[in-house]
PDB file of C-alpha atoms and ligand atoms in Angstrom:
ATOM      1  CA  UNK S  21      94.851  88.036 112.853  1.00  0.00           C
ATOM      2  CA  UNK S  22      92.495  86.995 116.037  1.00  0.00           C
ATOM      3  CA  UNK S  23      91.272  89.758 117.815  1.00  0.00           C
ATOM      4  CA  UNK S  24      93.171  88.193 121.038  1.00  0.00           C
ATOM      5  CA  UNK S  25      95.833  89.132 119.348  1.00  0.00           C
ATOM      6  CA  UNK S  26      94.710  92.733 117.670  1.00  0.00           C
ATOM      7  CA  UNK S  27      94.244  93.067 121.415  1.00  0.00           C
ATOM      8  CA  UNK S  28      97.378  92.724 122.362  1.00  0.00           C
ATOM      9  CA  UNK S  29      98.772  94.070 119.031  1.00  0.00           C
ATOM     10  CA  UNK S  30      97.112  97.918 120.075  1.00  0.00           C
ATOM     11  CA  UNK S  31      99.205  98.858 123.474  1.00  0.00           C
ATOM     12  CA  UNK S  32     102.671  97.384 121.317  1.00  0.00           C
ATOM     13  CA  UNK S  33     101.871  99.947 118.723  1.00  0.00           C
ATOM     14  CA  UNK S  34     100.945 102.911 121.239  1.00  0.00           C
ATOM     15  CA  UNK S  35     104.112 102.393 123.175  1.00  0.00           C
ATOM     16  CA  UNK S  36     106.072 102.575 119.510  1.00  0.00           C
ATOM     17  CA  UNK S  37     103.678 105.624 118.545  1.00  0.00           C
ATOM     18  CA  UNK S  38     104.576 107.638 121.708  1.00  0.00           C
ATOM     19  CA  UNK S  39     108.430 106.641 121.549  1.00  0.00           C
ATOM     20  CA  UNK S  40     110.742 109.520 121.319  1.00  0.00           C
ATOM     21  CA  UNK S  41     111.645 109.878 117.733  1.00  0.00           C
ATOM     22  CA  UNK S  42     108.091 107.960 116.858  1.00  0.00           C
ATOM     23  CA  UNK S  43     107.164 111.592 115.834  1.00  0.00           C
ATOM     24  CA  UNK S  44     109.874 112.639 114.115  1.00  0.00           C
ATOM     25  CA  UNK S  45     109.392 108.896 111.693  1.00  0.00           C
ATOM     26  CA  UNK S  46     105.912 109.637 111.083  1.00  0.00           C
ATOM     27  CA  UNK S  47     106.190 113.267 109.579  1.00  0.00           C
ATOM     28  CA  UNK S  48     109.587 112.146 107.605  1.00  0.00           C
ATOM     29  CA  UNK S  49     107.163 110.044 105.795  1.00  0.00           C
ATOM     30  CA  UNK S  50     104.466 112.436 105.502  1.00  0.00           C
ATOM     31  CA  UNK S  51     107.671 114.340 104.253  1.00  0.00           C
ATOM     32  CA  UNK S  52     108.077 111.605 101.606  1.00  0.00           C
ATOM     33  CA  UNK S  53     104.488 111.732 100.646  1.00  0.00           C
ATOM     34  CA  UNK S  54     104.789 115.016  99.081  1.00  0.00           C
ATOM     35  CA  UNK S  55     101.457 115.260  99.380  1.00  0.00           C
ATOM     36  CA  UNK S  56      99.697 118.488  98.183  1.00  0.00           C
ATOM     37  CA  UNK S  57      96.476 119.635 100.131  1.00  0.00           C
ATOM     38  CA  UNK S  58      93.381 118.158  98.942  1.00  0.00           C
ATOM     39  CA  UNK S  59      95.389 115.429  97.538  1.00  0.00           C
ATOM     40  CA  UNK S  60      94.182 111.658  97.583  1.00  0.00           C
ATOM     41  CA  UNK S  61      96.293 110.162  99.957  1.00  0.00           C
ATOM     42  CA  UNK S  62      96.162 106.048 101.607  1.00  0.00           C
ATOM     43  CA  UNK S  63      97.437 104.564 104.661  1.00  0.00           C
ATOM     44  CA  UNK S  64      97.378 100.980 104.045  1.00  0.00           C
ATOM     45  CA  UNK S  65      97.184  99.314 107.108  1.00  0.00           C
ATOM     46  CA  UNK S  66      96.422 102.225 109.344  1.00  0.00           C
ATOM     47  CA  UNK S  67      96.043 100.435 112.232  1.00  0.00           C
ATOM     48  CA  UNK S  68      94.475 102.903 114.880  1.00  0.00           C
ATOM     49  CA  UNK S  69      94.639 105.662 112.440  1.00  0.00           C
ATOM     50  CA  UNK S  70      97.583 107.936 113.907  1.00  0.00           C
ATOM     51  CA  UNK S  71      98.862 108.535 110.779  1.00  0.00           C
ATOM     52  CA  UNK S  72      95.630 109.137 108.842  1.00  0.00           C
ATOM     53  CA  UNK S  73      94.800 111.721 111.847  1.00  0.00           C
ATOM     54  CA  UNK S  74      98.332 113.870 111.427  1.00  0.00           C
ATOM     55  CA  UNK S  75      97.575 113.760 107.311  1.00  0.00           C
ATOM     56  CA  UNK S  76      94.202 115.327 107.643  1.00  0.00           C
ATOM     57  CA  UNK S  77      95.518 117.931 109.797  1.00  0.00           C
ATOM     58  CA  UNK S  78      97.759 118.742 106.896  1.00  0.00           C
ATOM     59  CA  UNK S  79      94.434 119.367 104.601  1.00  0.00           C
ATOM     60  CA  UNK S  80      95.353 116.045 102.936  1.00  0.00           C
ATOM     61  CA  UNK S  81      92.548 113.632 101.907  1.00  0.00           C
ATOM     62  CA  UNK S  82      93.471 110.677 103.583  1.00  0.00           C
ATOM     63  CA  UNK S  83      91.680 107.260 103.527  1.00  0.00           C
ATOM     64  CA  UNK S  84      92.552 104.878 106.558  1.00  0.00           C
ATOM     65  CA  UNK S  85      92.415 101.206 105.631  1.00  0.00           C
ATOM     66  CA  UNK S  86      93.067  98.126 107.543  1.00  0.00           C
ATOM     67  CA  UNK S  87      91.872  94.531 106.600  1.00  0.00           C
ATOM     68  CA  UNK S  88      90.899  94.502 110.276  1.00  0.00           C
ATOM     69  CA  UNK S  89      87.501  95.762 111.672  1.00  0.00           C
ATOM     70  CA  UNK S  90      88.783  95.899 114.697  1.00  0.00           C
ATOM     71  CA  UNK S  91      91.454  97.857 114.255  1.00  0.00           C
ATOM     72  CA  UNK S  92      89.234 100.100 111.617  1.00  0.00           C
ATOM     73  CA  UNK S  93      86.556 100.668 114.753  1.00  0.00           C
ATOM     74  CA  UNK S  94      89.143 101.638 117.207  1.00  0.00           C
ATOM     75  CA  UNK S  95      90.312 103.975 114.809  1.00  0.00           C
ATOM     76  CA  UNK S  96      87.072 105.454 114.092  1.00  0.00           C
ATOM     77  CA  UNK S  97      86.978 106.113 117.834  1.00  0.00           C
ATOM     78  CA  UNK S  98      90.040 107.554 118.546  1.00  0.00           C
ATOM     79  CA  UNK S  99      89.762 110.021 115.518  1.00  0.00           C
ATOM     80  CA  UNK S 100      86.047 110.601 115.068  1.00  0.00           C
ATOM     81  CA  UNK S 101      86.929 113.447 111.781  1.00  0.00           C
ATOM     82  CA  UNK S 102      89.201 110.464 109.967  1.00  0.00           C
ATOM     83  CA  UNK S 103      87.652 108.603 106.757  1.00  0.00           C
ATOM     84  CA  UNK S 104      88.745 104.952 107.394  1.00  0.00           C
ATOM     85  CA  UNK S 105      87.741 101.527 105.810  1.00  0.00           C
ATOM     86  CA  UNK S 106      88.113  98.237 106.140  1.00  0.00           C
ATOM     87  CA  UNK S 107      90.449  96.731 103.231  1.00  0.00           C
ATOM     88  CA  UNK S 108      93.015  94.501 102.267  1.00  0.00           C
ATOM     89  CA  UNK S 109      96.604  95.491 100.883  1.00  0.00           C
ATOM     90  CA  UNK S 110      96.086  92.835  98.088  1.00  0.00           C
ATOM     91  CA  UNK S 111      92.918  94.717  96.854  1.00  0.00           C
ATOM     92  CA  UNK S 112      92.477  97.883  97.950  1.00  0.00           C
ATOM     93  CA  UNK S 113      88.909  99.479  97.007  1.00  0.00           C
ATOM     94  CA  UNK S 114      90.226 102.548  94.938  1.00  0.00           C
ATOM     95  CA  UNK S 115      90.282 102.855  91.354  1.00  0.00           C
ATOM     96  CA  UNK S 116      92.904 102.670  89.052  1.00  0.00           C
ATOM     97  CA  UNK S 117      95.107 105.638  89.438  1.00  0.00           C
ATOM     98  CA  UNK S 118      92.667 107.462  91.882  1.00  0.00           C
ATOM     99  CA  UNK S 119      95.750 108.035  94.862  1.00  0.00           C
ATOM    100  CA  UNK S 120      98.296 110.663  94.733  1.00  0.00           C
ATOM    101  CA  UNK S 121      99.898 109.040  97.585  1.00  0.00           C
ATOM    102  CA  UNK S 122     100.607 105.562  99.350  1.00  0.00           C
ATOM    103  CA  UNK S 123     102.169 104.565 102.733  1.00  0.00           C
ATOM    104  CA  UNK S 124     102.136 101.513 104.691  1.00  0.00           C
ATOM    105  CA  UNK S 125     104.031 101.822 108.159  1.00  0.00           C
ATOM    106  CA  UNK S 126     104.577  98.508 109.845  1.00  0.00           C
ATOM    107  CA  UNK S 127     102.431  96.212 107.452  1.00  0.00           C
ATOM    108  CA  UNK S 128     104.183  95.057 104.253  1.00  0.00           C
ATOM    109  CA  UNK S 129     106.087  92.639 106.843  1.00  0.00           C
ATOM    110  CA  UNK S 130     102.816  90.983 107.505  1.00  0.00           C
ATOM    111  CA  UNK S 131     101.853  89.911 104.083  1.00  0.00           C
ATOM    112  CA  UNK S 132     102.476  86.320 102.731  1.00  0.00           C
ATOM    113  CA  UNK S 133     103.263  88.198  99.071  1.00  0.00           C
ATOM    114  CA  UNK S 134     104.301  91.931  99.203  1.00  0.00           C
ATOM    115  CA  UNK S 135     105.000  92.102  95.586  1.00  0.00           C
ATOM    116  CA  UNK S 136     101.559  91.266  94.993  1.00  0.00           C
ATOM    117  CA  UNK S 137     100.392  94.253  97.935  1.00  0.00           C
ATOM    118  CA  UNK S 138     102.740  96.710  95.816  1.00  0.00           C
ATOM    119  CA  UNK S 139     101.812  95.651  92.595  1.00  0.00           C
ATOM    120  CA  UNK S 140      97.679  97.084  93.871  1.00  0.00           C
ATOM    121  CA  UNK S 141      99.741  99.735  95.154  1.00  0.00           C
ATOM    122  CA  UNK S 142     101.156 100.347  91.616  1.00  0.00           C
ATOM    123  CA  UNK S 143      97.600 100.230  90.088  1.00  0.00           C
ATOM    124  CA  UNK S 144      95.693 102.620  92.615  1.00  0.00           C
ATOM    125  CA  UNK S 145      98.787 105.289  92.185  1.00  0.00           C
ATOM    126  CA  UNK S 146      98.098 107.962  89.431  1.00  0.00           C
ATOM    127  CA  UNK S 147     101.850 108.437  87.469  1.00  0.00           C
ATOM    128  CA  UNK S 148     104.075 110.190  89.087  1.00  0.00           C
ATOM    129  CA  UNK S 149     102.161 109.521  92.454  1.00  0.00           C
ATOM    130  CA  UNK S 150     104.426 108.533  95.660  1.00  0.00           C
ATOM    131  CA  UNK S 151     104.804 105.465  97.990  1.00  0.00           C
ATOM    132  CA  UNK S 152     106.737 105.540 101.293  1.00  0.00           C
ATOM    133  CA  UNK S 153     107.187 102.229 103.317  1.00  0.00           C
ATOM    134  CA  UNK S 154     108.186 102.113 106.183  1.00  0.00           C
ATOM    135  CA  UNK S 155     108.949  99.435 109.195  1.00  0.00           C
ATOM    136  CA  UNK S 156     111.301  96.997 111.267  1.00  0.00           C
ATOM    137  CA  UNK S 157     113.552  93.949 110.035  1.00  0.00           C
ATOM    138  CA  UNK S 158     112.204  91.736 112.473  1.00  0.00           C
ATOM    139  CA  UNK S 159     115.424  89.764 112.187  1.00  0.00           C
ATOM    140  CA  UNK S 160     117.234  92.964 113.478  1.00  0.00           C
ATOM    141  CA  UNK S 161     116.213  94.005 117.453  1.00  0.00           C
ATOM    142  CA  UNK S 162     119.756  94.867 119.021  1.00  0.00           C
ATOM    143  CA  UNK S 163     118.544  94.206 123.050  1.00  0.00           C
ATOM    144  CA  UNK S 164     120.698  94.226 126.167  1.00  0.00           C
ATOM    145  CA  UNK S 165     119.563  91.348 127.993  1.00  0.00           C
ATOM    146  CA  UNK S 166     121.743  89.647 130.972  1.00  0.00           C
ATOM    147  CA  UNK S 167     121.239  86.295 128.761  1.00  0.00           C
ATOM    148  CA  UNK S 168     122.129  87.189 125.092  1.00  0.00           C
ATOM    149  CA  UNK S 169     122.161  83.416 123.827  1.00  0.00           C
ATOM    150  CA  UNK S 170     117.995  83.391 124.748  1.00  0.00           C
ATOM    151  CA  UNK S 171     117.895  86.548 123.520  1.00  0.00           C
ATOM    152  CA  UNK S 172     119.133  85.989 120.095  1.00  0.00           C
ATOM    153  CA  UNK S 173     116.731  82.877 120.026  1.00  0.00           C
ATOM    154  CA  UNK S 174     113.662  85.336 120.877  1.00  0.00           C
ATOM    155  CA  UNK S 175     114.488  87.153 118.169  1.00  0.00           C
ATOM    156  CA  UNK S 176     114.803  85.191 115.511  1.00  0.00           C
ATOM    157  CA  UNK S 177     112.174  82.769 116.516  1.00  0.00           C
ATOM    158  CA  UNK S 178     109.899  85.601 116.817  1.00  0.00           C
ATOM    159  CA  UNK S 179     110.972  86.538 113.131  1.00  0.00           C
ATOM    160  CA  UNK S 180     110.085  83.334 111.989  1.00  0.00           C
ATOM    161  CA  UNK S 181     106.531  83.813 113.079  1.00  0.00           C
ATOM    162  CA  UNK S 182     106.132  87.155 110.889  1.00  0.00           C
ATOM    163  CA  UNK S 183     105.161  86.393 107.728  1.00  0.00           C
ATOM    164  CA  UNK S 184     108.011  87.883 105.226  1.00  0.00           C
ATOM    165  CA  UNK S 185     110.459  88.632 108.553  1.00  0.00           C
ATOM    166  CA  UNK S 186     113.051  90.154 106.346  1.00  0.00           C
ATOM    167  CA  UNK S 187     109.949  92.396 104.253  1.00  0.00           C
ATOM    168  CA  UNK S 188     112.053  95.808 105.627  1.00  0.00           C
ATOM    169  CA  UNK S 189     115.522  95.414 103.775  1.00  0.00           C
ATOM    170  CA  UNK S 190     113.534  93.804 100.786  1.00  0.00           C
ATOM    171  CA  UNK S 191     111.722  97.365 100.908  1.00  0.00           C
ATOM    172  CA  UNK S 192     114.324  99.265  97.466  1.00  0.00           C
ATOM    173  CA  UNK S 193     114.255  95.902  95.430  1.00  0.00           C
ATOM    174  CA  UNK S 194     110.249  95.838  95.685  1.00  0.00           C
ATOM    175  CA  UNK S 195     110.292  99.024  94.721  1.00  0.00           C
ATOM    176  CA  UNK S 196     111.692  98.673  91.559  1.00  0.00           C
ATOM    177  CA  UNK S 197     110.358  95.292  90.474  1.00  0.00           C
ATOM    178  CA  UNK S 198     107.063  97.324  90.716  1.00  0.00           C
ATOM    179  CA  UNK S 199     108.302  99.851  88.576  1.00  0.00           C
ATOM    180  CA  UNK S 200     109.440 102.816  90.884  1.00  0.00           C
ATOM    181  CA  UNK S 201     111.489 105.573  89.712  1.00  0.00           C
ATOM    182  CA  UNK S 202     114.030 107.787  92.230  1.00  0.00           C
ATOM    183  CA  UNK S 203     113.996 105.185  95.120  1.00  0.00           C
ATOM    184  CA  UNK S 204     115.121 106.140  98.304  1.00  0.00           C
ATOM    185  CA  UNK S 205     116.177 104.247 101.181  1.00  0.00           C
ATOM    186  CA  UNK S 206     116.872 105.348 104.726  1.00  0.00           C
ATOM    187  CA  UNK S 207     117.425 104.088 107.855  1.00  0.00           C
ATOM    188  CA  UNK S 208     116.397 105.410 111.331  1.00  0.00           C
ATOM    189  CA  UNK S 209     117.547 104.108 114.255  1.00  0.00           C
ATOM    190  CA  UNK S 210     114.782 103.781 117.442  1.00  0.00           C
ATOM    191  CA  UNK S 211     116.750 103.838 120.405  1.00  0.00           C
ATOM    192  CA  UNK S 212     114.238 102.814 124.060  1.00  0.00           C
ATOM    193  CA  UNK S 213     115.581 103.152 127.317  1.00  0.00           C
ATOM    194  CA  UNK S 214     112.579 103.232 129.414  1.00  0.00           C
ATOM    195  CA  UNK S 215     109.493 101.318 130.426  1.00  0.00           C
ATOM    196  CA  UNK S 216     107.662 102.721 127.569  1.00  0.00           C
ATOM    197  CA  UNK S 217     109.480  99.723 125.385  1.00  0.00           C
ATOM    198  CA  UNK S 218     108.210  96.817 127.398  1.00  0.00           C
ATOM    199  CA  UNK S 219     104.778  95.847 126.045  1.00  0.00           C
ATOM    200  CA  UNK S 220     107.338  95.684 122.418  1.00  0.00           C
ATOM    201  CA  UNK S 221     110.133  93.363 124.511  1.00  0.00           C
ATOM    202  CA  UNK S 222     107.235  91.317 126.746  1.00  0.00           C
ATOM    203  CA  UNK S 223     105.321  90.139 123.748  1.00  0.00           C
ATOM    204  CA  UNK S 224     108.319  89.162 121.663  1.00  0.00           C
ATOM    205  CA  UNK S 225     108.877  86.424 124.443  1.00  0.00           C
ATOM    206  CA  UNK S 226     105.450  85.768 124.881  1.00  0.00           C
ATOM    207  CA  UNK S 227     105.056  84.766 121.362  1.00  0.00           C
ATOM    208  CA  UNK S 228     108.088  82.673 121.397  1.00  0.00           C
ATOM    209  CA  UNK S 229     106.527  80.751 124.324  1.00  0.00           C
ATOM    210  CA  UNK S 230     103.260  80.682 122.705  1.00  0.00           C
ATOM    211  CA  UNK S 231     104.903  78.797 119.943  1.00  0.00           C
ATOM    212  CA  UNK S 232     106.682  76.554 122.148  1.00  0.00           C
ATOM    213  CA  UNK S 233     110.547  77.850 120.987  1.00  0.00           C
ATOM    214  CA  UNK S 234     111.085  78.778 124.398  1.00  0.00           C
ATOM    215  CA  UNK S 235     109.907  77.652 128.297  1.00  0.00           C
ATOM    216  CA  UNK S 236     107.253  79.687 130.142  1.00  0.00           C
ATOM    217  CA  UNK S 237     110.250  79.848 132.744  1.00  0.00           C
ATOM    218  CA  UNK S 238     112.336  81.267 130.429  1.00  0.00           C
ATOM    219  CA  UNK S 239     109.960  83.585 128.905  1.00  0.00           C
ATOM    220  CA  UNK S 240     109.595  85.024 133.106  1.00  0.00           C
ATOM    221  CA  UNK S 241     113.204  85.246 133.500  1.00  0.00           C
ATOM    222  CA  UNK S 242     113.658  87.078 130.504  1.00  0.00           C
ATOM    223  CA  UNK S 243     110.927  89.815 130.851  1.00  0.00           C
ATOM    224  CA  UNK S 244     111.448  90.106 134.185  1.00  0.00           C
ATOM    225  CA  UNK S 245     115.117  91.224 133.564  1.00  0.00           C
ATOM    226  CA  UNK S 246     114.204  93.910 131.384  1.00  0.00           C
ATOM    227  CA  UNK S 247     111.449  94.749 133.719  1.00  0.00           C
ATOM    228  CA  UNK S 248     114.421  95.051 136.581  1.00  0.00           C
ATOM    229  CA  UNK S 249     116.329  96.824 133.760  1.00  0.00           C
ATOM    230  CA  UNK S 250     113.466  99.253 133.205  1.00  0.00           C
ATOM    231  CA  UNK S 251     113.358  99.871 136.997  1.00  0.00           C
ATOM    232  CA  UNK S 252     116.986 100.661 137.137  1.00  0.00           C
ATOM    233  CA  UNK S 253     117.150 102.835 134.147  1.00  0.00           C
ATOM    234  CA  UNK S 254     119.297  99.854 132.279  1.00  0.00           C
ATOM    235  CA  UNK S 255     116.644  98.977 129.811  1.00  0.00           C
ATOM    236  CA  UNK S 256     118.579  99.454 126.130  1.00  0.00           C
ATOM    237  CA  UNK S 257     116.919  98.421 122.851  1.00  0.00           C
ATOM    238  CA  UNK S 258     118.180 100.118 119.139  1.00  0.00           C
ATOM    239  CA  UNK S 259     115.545  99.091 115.847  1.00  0.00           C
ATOM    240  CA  UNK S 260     116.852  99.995 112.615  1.00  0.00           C
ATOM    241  CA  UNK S 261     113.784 101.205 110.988  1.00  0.00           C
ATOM    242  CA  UNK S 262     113.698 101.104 106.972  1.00  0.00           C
ATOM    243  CA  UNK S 263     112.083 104.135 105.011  1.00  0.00           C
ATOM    244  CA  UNK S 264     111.956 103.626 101.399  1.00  0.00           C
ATOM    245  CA  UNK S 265     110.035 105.682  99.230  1.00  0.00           C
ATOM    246  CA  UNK S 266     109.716 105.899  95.560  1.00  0.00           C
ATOM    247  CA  UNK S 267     108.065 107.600  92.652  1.00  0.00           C
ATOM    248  CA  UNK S 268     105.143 105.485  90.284  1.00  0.00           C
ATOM    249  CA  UNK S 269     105.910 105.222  86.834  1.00  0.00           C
TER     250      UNK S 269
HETATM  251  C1  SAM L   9     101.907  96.456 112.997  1.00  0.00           C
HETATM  252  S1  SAM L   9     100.362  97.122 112.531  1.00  0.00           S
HETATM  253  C2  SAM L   9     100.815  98.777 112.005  1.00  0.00           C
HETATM  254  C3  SAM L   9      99.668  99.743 112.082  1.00  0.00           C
HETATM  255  C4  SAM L   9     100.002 101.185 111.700  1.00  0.00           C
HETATM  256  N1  SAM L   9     100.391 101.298 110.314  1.00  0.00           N
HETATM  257  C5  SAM L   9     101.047 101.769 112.594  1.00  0.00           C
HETATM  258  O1  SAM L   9     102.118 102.166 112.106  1.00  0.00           O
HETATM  259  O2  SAM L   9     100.798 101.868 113.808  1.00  0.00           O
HETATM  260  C6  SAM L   9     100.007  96.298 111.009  1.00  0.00           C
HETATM  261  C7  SAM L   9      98.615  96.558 110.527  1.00  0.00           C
HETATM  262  O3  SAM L   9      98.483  95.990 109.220  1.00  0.00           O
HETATM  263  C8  SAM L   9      97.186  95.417 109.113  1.00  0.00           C
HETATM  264  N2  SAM L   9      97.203  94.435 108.025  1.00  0.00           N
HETATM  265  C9  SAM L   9      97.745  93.202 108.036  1.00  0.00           C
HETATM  266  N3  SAM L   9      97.527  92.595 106.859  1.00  0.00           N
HETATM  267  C10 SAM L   9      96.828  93.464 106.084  1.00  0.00           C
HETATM  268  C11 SAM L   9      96.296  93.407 104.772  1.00  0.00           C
HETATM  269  N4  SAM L   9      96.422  92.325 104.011  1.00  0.00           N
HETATM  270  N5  SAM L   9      95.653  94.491 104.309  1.00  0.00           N
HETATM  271  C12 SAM L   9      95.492  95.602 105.078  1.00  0.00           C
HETATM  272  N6  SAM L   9      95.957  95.692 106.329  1.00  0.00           N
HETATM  273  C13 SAM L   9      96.627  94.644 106.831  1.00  0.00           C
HETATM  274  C14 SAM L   9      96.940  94.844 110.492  1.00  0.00           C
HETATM  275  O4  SAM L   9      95.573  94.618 110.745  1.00  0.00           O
HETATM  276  C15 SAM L   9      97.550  95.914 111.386  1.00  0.00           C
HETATM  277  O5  SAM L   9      96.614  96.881 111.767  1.00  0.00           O
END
């Protein structure tokens, strides 16, 4: 990814982070997890290193890795006491069996080949260790919009510019063609009613009209009715968000 658009990748994921219910996610992971204290846990694809920060107050060794530097620096500034790394899902730099723990939040969705990311996952993972994933089907945003035709068009052309788009409901079958044992699958619903959402609704329009699928005129007219919706307290977005966890052989 460019840094332009790390750049404008950071504010999407603080407004998600500090959504209500964003909380509540996070620790149903950790939850997952099982993670003892002092156990070797990794957040693949930390991004700016929320999770890895709420771990290591839970006395869990957590390593932080993102195959952006970027990301990894901002991180490192935001939570000067977290151990992060730059890294890639595909090839992560821990030995063979050396994790008690794995969770990726948001990412598997951006790789090209996620058996291949859970397959690493697979070999870093002592047996018995755990692996929570979590994240959106980006071909599943349910928005109120005053033009639902341009809507549905944002959202699917928007999915086709994520890598695997439909990564989140693959999430139980990846699990087991890598092996896992006891997999679990649940699904949250985020519900945003407020201005907090609109970095999220602004750049999925953006990026359509960045890719040409829709006008610059449109893109306006769209964002600016949520922005009027946000105003007038009429702002209503629901993401399913998939939490699938399972146990390494
Ligand atoms: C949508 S962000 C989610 C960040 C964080 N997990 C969160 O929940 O806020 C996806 C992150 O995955 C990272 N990423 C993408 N491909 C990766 C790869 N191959 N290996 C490691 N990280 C990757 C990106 O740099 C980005 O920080």
């Amino acid at each position: 990814m460019s840094n332009e658009a790390i750049g404008a990748l950071i504010p999407q994921l603080d407004a998600v982070d500090e959504s209500p219910g964003a909380a509540a996610l996070r620790a149903r992971s950790y939850e997952l997890l099982r993670a003892a204290r002092g156990a070797q846990v990794v957040d693949v694809g930390c991004g700016t290193g929320r999770a890895v920060a709420e771990l290591a107050d839970q006395d869990v060794r957590v390593m932080g890795i993102d195959v952006s530097d970027q990301m990894i620096a901002l991180a490192r500034e935001r939570w000067p006491y977290g151990e992060f790394c730059v890294g890639d899902a595909y090839a992560l730099p821990l030995e063979d069996g050396e994790a008690a723990g794995y969770r990726a939040d948001k990412v598997i969705h951006a790789l090209a080949d996620p058996g291949r990311a859970l397959a690493e996952a697979r070999r870093v993972l002592a047996s018995g260790g755990r692996i929570v994933l979590c994240g959106q089907d980006w071909d599943t945003f349910v928005i109120d919009s005053s033009d639902p035709e341009l809507t549905r068009t944002i959202v699917r052309e928007r999915a086709r510019q994520v890598a695997s788009p439909q990564a989140a409901r693959q999430y139980r079958n990846l699990l087991l063609d890598a092996g896992g044992r006891d997999v679990t699958v649940e699904v949250h619903t985020g519900v945003f009613t407020d201005a907090s959402f609109l970095p999220v609704l602004t750049r999925l329009a953006e990026a359509c009209c960045a890719h040409g699928a829709i006008t610059r005129a449109q893109a306006g007219a769209w964002i600016a009715d949520q922005r009027e919706r946000a105003r007038t307290d009429r702002l209503f977005a629901a993401v399913p968000i998939f939490m699938a966890a399972a146990t390494n052989p």
